[in-house]
Coordinates of C-alpha atoms in Angstrom, one line a residue:
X949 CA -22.4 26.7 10.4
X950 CA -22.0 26.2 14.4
X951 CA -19.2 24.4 15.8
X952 CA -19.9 21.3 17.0
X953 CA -17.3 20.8 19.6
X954 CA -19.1 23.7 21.5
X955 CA -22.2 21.5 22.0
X956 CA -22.4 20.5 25.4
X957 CA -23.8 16.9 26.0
X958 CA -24.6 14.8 28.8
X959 CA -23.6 11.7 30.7
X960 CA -25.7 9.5 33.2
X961 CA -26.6 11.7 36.3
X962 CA -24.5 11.4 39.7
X963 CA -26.5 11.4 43.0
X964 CA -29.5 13.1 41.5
X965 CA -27.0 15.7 39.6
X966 CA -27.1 16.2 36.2
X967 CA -24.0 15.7 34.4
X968 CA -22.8 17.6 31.2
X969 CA -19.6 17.6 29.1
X970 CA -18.5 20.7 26.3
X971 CA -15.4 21.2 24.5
X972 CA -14.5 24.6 26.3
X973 CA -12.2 23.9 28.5
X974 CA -9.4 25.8 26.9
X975 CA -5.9 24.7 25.7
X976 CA -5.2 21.7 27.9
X977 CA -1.9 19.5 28.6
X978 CA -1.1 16.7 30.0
X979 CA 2.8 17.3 30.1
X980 CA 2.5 20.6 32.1
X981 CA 5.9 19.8 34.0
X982 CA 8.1 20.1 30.9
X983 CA 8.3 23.5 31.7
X984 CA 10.9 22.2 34.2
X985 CA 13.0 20.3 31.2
X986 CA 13.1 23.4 29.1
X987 CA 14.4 24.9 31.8
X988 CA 17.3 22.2 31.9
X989 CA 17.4 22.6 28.3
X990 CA 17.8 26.2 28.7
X991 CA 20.6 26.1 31.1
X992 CA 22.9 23.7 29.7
X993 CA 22.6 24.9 25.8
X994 CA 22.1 20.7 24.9
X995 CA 20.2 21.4 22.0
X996 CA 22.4 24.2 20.5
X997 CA 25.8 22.2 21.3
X998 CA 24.4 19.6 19.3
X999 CA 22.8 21.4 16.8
X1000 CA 26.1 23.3 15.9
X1001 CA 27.8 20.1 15.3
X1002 CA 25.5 18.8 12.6
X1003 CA 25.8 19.6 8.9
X1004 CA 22.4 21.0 8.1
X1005 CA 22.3 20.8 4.4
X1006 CA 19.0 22.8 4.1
X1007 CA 18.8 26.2 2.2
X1008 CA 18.2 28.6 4.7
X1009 CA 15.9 30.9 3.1
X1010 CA 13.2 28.2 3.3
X1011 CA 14.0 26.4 6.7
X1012 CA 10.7 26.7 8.8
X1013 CA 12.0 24.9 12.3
X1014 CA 15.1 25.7 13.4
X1015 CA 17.6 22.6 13.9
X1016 CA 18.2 23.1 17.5
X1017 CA 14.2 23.7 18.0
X1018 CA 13.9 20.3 16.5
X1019 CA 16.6 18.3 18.9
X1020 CA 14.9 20.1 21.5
X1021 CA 11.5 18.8 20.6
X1022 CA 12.4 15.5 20.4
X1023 CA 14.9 15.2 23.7
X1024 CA 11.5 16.7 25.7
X1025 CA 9.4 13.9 23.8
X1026 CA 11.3 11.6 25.1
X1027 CA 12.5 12.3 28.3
X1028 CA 8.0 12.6 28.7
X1029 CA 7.8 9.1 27.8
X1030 CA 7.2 9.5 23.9
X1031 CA 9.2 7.6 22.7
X1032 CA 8.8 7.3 18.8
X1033 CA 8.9 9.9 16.0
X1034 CA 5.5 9.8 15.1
X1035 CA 4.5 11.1 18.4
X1036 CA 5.4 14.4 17.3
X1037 CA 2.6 14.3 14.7
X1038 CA 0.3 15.2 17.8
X1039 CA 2.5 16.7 20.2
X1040 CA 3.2 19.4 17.4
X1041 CA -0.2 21.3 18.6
X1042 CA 0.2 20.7 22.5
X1043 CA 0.4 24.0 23.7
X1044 CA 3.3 23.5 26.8
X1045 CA 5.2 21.4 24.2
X1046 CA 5.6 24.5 22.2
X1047 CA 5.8 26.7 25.3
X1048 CA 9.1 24.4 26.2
X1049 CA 10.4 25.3 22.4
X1050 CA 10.2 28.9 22.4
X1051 CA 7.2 29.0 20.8
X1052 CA 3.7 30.7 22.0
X1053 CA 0.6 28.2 22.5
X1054 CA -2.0 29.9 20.5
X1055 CA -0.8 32.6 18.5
X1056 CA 2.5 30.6 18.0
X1057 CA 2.7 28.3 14.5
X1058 CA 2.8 24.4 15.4
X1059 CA 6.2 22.3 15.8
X1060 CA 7.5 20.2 13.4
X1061 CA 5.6 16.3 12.4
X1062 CA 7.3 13.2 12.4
X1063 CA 8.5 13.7 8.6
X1064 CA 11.0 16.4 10.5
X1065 CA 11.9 14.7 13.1
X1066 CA 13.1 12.0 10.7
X1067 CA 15.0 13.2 8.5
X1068 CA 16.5 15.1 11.3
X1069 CA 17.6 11.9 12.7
X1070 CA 18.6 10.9 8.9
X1071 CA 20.7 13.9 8.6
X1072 CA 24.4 13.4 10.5
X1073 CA 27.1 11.3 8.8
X1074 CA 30.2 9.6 10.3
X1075 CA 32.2 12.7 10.8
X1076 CA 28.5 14.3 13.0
X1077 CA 28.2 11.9 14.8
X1078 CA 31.9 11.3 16.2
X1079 CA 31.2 15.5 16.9
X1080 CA 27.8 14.7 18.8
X1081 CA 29.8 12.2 20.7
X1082 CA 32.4 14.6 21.8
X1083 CA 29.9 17.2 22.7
X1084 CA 28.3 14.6 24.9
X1085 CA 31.8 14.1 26.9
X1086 CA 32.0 17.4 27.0
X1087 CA 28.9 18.1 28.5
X1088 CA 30.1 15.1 31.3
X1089 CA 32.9 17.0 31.9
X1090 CA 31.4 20.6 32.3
X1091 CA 28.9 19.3 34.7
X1092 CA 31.8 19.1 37.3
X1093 CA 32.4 23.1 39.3
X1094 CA 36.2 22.1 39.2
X1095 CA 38.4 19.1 37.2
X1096 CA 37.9 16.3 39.7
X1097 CA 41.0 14.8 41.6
X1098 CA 39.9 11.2 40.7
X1099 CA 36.8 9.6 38.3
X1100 CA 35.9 6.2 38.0
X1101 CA 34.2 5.3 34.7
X1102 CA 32.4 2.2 34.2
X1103 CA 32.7 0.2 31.0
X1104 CA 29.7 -2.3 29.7
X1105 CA 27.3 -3.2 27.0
X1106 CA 23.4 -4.3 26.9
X1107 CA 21.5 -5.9 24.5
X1108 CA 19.4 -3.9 22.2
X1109 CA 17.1 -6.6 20.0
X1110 CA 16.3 -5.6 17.0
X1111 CA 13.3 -6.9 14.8
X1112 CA 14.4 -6.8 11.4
X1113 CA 17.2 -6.3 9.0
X1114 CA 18.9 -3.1 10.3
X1115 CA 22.8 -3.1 9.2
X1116 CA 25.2 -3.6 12.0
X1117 CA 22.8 -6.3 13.7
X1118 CA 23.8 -9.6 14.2
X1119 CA 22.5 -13.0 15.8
X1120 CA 23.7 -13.4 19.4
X1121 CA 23.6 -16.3 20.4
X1122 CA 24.4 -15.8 24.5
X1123 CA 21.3 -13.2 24.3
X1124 CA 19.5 -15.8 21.2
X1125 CA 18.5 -12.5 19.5
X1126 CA 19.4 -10.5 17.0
X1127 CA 20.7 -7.4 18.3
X1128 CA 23.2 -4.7 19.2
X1129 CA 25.3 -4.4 21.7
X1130 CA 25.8 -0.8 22.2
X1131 CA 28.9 0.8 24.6
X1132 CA 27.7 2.3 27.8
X1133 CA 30.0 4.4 29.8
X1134 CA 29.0 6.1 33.2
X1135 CA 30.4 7.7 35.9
X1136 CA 28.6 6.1 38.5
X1137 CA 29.5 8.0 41.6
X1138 CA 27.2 10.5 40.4
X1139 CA 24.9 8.4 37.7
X1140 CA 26.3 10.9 34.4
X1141 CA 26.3 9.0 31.3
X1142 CA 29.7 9.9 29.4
X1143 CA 29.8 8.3 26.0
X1144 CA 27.1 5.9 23.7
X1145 CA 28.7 4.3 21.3
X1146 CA 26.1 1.3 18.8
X1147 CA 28.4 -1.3 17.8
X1148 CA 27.6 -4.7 16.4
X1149 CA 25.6 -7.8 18.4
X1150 CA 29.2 -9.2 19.0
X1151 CA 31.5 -9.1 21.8
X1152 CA 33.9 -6.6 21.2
X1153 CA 37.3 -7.5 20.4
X1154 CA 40.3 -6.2 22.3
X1155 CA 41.8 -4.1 19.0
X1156 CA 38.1 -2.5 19.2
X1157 CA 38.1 -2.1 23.6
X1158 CA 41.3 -0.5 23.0
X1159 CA 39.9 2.2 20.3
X1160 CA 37.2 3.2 22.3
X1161 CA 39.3 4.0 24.8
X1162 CA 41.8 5.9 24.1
X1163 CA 39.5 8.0 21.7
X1164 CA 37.5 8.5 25.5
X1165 CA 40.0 9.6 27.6
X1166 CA 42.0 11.6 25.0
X1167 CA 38.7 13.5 24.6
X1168 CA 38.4 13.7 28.8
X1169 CA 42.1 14.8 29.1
X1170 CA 41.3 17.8 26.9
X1171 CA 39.5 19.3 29.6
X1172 CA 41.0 17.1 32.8
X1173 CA 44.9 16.8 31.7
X1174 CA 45.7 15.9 35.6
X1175 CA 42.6 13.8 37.0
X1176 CA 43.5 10.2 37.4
X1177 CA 40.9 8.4 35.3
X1178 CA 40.3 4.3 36.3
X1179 CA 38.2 2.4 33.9
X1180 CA 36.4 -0.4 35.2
X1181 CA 34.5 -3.3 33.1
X1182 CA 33.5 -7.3 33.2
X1183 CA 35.9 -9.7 32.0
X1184 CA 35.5 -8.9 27.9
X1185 CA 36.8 -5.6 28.5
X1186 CA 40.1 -7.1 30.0
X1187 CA 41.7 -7.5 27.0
X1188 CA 45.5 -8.0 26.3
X1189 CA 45.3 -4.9 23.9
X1190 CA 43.5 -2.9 25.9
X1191 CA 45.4 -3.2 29.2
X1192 CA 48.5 -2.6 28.0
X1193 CA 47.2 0.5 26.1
X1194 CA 46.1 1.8 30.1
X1195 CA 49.4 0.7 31.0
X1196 CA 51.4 3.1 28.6
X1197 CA 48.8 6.0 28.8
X1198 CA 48.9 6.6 32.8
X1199 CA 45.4 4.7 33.1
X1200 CA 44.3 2.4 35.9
X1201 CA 42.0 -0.3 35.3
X1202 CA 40.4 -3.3 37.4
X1203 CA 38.8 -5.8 35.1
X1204 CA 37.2 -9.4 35.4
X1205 CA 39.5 -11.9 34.3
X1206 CA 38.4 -15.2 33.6
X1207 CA 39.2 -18.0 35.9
X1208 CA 41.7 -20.9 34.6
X1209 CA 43.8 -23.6 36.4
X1210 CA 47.0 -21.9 36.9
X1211 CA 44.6 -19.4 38.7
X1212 CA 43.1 -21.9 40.6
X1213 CA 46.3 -23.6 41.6
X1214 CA 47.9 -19.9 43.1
X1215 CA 44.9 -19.5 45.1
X1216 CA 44.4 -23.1 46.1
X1217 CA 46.2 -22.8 49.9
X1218 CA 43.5 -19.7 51.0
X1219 CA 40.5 -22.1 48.8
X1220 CA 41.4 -24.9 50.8
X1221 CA 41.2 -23.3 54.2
X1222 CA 38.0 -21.6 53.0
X1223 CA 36.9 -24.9 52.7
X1224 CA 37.7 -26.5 56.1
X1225 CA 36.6 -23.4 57.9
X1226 CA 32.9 -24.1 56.5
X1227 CA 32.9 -27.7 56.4
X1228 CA 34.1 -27.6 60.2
X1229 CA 31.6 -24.8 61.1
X1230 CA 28.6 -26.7 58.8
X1231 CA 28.2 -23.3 57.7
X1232 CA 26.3 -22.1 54.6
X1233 CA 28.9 -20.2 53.0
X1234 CA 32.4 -18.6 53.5
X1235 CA 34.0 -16.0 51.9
X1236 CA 37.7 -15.1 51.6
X1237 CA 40.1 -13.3 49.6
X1238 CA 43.7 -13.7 47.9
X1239 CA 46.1 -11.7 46.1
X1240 CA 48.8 -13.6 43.1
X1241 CA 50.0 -12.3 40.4
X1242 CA 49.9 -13.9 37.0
X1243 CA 51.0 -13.6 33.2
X1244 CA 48.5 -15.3 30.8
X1245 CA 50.2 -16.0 27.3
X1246 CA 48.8 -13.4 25.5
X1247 CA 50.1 -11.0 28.1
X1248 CA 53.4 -9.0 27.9
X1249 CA 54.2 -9.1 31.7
X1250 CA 52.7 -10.5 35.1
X1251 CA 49.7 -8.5 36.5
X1252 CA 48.2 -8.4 40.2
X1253 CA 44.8 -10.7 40.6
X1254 CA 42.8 -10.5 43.4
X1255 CA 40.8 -13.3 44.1
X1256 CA 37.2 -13.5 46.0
X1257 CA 36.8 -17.3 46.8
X1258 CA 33.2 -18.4 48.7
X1259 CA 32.7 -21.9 50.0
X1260 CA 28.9 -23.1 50.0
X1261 CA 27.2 -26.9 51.1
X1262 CA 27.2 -26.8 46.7
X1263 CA 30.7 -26.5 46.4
X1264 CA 33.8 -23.6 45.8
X1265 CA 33.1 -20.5 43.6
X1266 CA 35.6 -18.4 43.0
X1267 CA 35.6 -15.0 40.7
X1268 CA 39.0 -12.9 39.6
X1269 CA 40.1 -9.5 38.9
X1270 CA 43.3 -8.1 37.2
X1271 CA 44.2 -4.5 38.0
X1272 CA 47.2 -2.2 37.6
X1273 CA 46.6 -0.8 40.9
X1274 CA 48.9 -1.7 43.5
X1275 CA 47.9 -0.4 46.5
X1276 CA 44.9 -1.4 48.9
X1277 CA 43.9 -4.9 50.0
X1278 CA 42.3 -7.8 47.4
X1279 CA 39.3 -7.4 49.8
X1280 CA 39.4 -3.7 48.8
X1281 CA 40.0 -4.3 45.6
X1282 CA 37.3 -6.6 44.8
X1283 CA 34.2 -6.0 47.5
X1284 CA 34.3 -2.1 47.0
X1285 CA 35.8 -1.2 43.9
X1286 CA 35.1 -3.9 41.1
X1287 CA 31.6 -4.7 42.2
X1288 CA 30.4 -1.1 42.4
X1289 CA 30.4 -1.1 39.0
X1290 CA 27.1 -2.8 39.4
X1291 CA 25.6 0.6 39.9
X1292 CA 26.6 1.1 36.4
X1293 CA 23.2 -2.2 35.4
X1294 CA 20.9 0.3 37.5
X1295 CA 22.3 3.4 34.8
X1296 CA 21.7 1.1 32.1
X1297 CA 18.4 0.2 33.1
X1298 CA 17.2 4.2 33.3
X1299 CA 18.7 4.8 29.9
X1300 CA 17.4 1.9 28.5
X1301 CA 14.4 0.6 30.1
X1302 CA 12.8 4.3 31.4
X1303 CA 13.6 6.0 28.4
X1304 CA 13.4 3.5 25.7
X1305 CA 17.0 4.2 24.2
X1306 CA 16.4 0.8 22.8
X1307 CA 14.8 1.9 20.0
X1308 CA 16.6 1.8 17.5
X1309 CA 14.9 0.7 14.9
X1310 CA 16.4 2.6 11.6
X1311 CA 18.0 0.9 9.1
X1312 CA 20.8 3.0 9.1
X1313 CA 23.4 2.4 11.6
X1314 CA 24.0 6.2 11.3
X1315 CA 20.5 7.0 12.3
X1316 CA 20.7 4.5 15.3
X1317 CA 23.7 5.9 16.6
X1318 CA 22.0 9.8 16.3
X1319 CA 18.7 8.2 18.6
X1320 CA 21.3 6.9 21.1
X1321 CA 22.8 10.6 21.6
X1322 CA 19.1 11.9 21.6
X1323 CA 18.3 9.7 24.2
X1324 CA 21.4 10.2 26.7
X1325 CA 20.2 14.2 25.9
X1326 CA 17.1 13.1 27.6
X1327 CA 18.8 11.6 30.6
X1328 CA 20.8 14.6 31.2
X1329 CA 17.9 16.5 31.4
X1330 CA 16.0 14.1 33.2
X1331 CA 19.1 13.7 35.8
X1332 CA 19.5 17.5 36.0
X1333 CA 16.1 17.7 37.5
X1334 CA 16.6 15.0 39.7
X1335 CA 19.9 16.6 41.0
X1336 CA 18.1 19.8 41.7
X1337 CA 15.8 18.1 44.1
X1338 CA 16.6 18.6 47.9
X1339 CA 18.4 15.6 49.5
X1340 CA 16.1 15.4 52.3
X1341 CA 12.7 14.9 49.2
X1342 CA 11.6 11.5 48.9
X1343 CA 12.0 11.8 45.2
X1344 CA 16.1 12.6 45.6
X1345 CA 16.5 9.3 44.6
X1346 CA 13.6 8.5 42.7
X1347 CA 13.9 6.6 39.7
X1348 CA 13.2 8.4 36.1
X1349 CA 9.6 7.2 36.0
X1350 CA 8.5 8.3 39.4
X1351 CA 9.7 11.6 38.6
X1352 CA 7.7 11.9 35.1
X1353 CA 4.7 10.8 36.7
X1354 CA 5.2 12.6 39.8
X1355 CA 6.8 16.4 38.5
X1356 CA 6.1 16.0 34.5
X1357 CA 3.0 14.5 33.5
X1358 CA 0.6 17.1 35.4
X1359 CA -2.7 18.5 34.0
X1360 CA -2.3 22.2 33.1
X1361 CA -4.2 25.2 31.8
X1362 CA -2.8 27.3 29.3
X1363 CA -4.1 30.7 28.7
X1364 CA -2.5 33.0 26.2
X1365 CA -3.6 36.9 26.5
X1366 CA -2.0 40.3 25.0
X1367 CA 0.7 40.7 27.7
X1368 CA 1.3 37.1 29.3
X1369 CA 0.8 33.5 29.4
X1370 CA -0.8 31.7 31.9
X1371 CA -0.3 28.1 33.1
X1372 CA -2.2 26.9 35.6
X1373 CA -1.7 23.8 37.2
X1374 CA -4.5 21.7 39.8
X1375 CA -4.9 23.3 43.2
X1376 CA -4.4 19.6 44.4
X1377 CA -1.2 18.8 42.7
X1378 CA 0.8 16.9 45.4
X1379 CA 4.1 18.2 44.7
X1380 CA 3.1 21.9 44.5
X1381 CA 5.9 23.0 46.8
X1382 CA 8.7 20.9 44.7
X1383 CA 7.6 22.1 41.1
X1384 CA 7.7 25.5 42.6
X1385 CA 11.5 24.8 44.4
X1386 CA 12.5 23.3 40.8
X1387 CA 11.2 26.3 38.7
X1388 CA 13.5 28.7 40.6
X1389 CA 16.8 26.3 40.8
X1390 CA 16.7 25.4 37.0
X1391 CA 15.9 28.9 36.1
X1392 CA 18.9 30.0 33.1
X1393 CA 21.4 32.2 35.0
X1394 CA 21.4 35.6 34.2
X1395 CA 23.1 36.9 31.3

């Protein structure tokens, strides 16, 4: 019996020229650049650090796909936009997809299906997953040459709505969903994610800030036992508990602090000439800064607050900070080192928004937690690219999107003979010069 997909057939004609279609165009992808993301993979080991902290509790004799082949297959997935298990189900056949896992297109057997990938994602307990989390700060850490004299690591949540009954979620009623609110933490100054922690839809208590914490940088000062680490969050994160643990541990912080009328009456003689100075100028707005120090009840000992007051025709707004740092001005202190941490929204917003790490959607808080680390693998990979890029590219910058449409999703040819495979890309590909700049850079260092 013939083969039916090797019947040509026709569509309407073009300008007088016939048009036929047939099914022999070869083995064809549409994810051709994830060539480049195995070659990330490759060089940073991400999938075999992980892999070696998980209890696989499979009997070796009969394991088909390899534990680290299956991380890898799903960080690649998603850092190409699949987002979802069952993706795998037809990515499993894609011949580059198999190329990036060590496997050959034709001759090679498929990659795992979504059954897999599940119980893959099913498989680490507590005691993994505290593991995976280490082996992500480490991977932070070892993406520096040299300990770093200084980091700054920013400290904030998101809301991840869920749409069901997973444990751990709760009814929020600031974001009106239910939800998590998982635990970001960056370093900004370079956009590296450090640590992913899924938590309840509550606002963590300071007991819980202060955990997180010191579990964080006692896992940072393994490898950095000198580099002065500041942590920097919004007001929930200033906690009593937590601030007094920085205090006692050689940590600087600068959090939001909550505004109250003792507060207001310290900074009252700089709010009032704010004030005049606009009302006298009919400006718009004014903005000014001040510098008290204060001792809330629940605190053990006065603090420095800085103080960014702004006069407008609506009225006075004014916004604090609490910090254990005592040198540099409020204006300092404020403008330039609490609000950069809104870099840290922009991180959130490529983990989140560009590579769905939102999606949680198991019931088990276990298996939630295990997609978050899969996801920040993505990133890294995702940002290793990016960093690879020359400074003067348009795409240095790009966001996580632009670059998977512009360097990963490219229409390829895959030929596999005796002695070699073959992938060709388009002759018109637009960024020809780049994918062949990137190919070289993220090649794995000689052994």
């Amino acid at each position: 019996m013939s083969d039916p997909t090797g019947l040509p057939f026709a569509f309407p004609s073009v300008r007088g020229k016939k048009l036929t279609a047939a099914f022999d165009g070869g083995r064809l992808t549409s994810d051709g650049g994830v060539m480049l993301l195995a070659q990330a993979a490759r060089r940073s080991g991400i999938a075999e650090k992980l892999a070696a902290v998980i209890s696989d509790r499979r009997d070796p004799s009969r394991v088909v796909h390899p534990l680290p082949e299956i991380l890898l297959a799903r960080i690649l997935a998603i850092a190409c936009g699949y987002e979802d298990g069952d993706d795998l189900d037809h990515l499993r056949a894609d011949p580059a997809f198999k190329l990036a896992c060590g496997r050959l297109p034709e001759s090679g057997a498929d990659l795992m299906s979504q059954p897999t990938v599940s119980r893959m994602e099913n498989t680490p307990v507590l005691r993994d997953l505290i593991r995976l989390g280490r082996v992500l700060i480490d991977l932070y850490c070892a993406s520096y040459a040299v300990p770093p004299a200084a980091v700054t690591l920013d400290i904030d949540d998101t809301c991840d709505v869920v749409h069901g009954q997973q444990q751990l979620s709760l009814f929020n009623a600031h974001h009106d969903a239910r939800c998590f609110l998982p635990i970001h933490v960056y370093d900004t100054a370079t956009s590296r994610p450090v640590a992913m922690i899924l938590r309840p839809g509550k606002t963590p208590s300071g007991r819980e800030v202060r955990g997180h914490l010191r579990r964080l940088v006692r896992a940072i000062r393994r490898h950095w036992p000198t580099t002065a680490i500041t942590i920097r969050g919004d007001g929930h994160y200033g906690r009593p508990e937590a601030m007094d643990w920085c205090e006692d541990n050689g940590v600087s912080y600068v959090f939001g602090l909550t505004g109250t009328k003792a507060l207001a009456a310290k900074v009252e003689p700089t709010a009032d000439h704010i004030r005049v100075v606009r009302a006298i100028g009919d400006k718009d707005a004014v903005r000014g800064f001040a510098e008290t120090t204060h001792a809330a009840k629940s605190w053990r000992q006065k603090r420095r607050v800085a103080a960014r007051i702004e006069a407008t025709r609506l009225g006075l707004d004014i916004r604090y900070v609490v910090t254990n740092i005592a040198t540099g001005t409020p204006t300092w202190l404020y403008a330039e080192l609490y609000c950069a941490r809104g870099q840290a929204e922009n991180l959130i917003k490529l983990h989140k928004g560009q590579l769905a790490s939102d999606r949680t959607s198991c019931r088990h808080p276990a298996a939630n937690q295990m997609r978050l680390v899969l996801h920040t693998a993505a990133y890294w990979l995702m940002l290793t690219v990016r960093d690879a890029i020359p400074t003067t590219h348009r795409l240095a910058k790009a966001e996580f999107t632009t670059i998977r449409l512009r360097l990963l999703k490219l229409g390829a040819r895959i030929r596999e003979t005796t002695a070699r495979v073959r992938l060709a890309f388009a002759a018109a590909c637009p960024e020809a010069d780049l994918l062949r700049h990137l190919a070289t850079v993220l090649a794995p260092a000689p052994a």
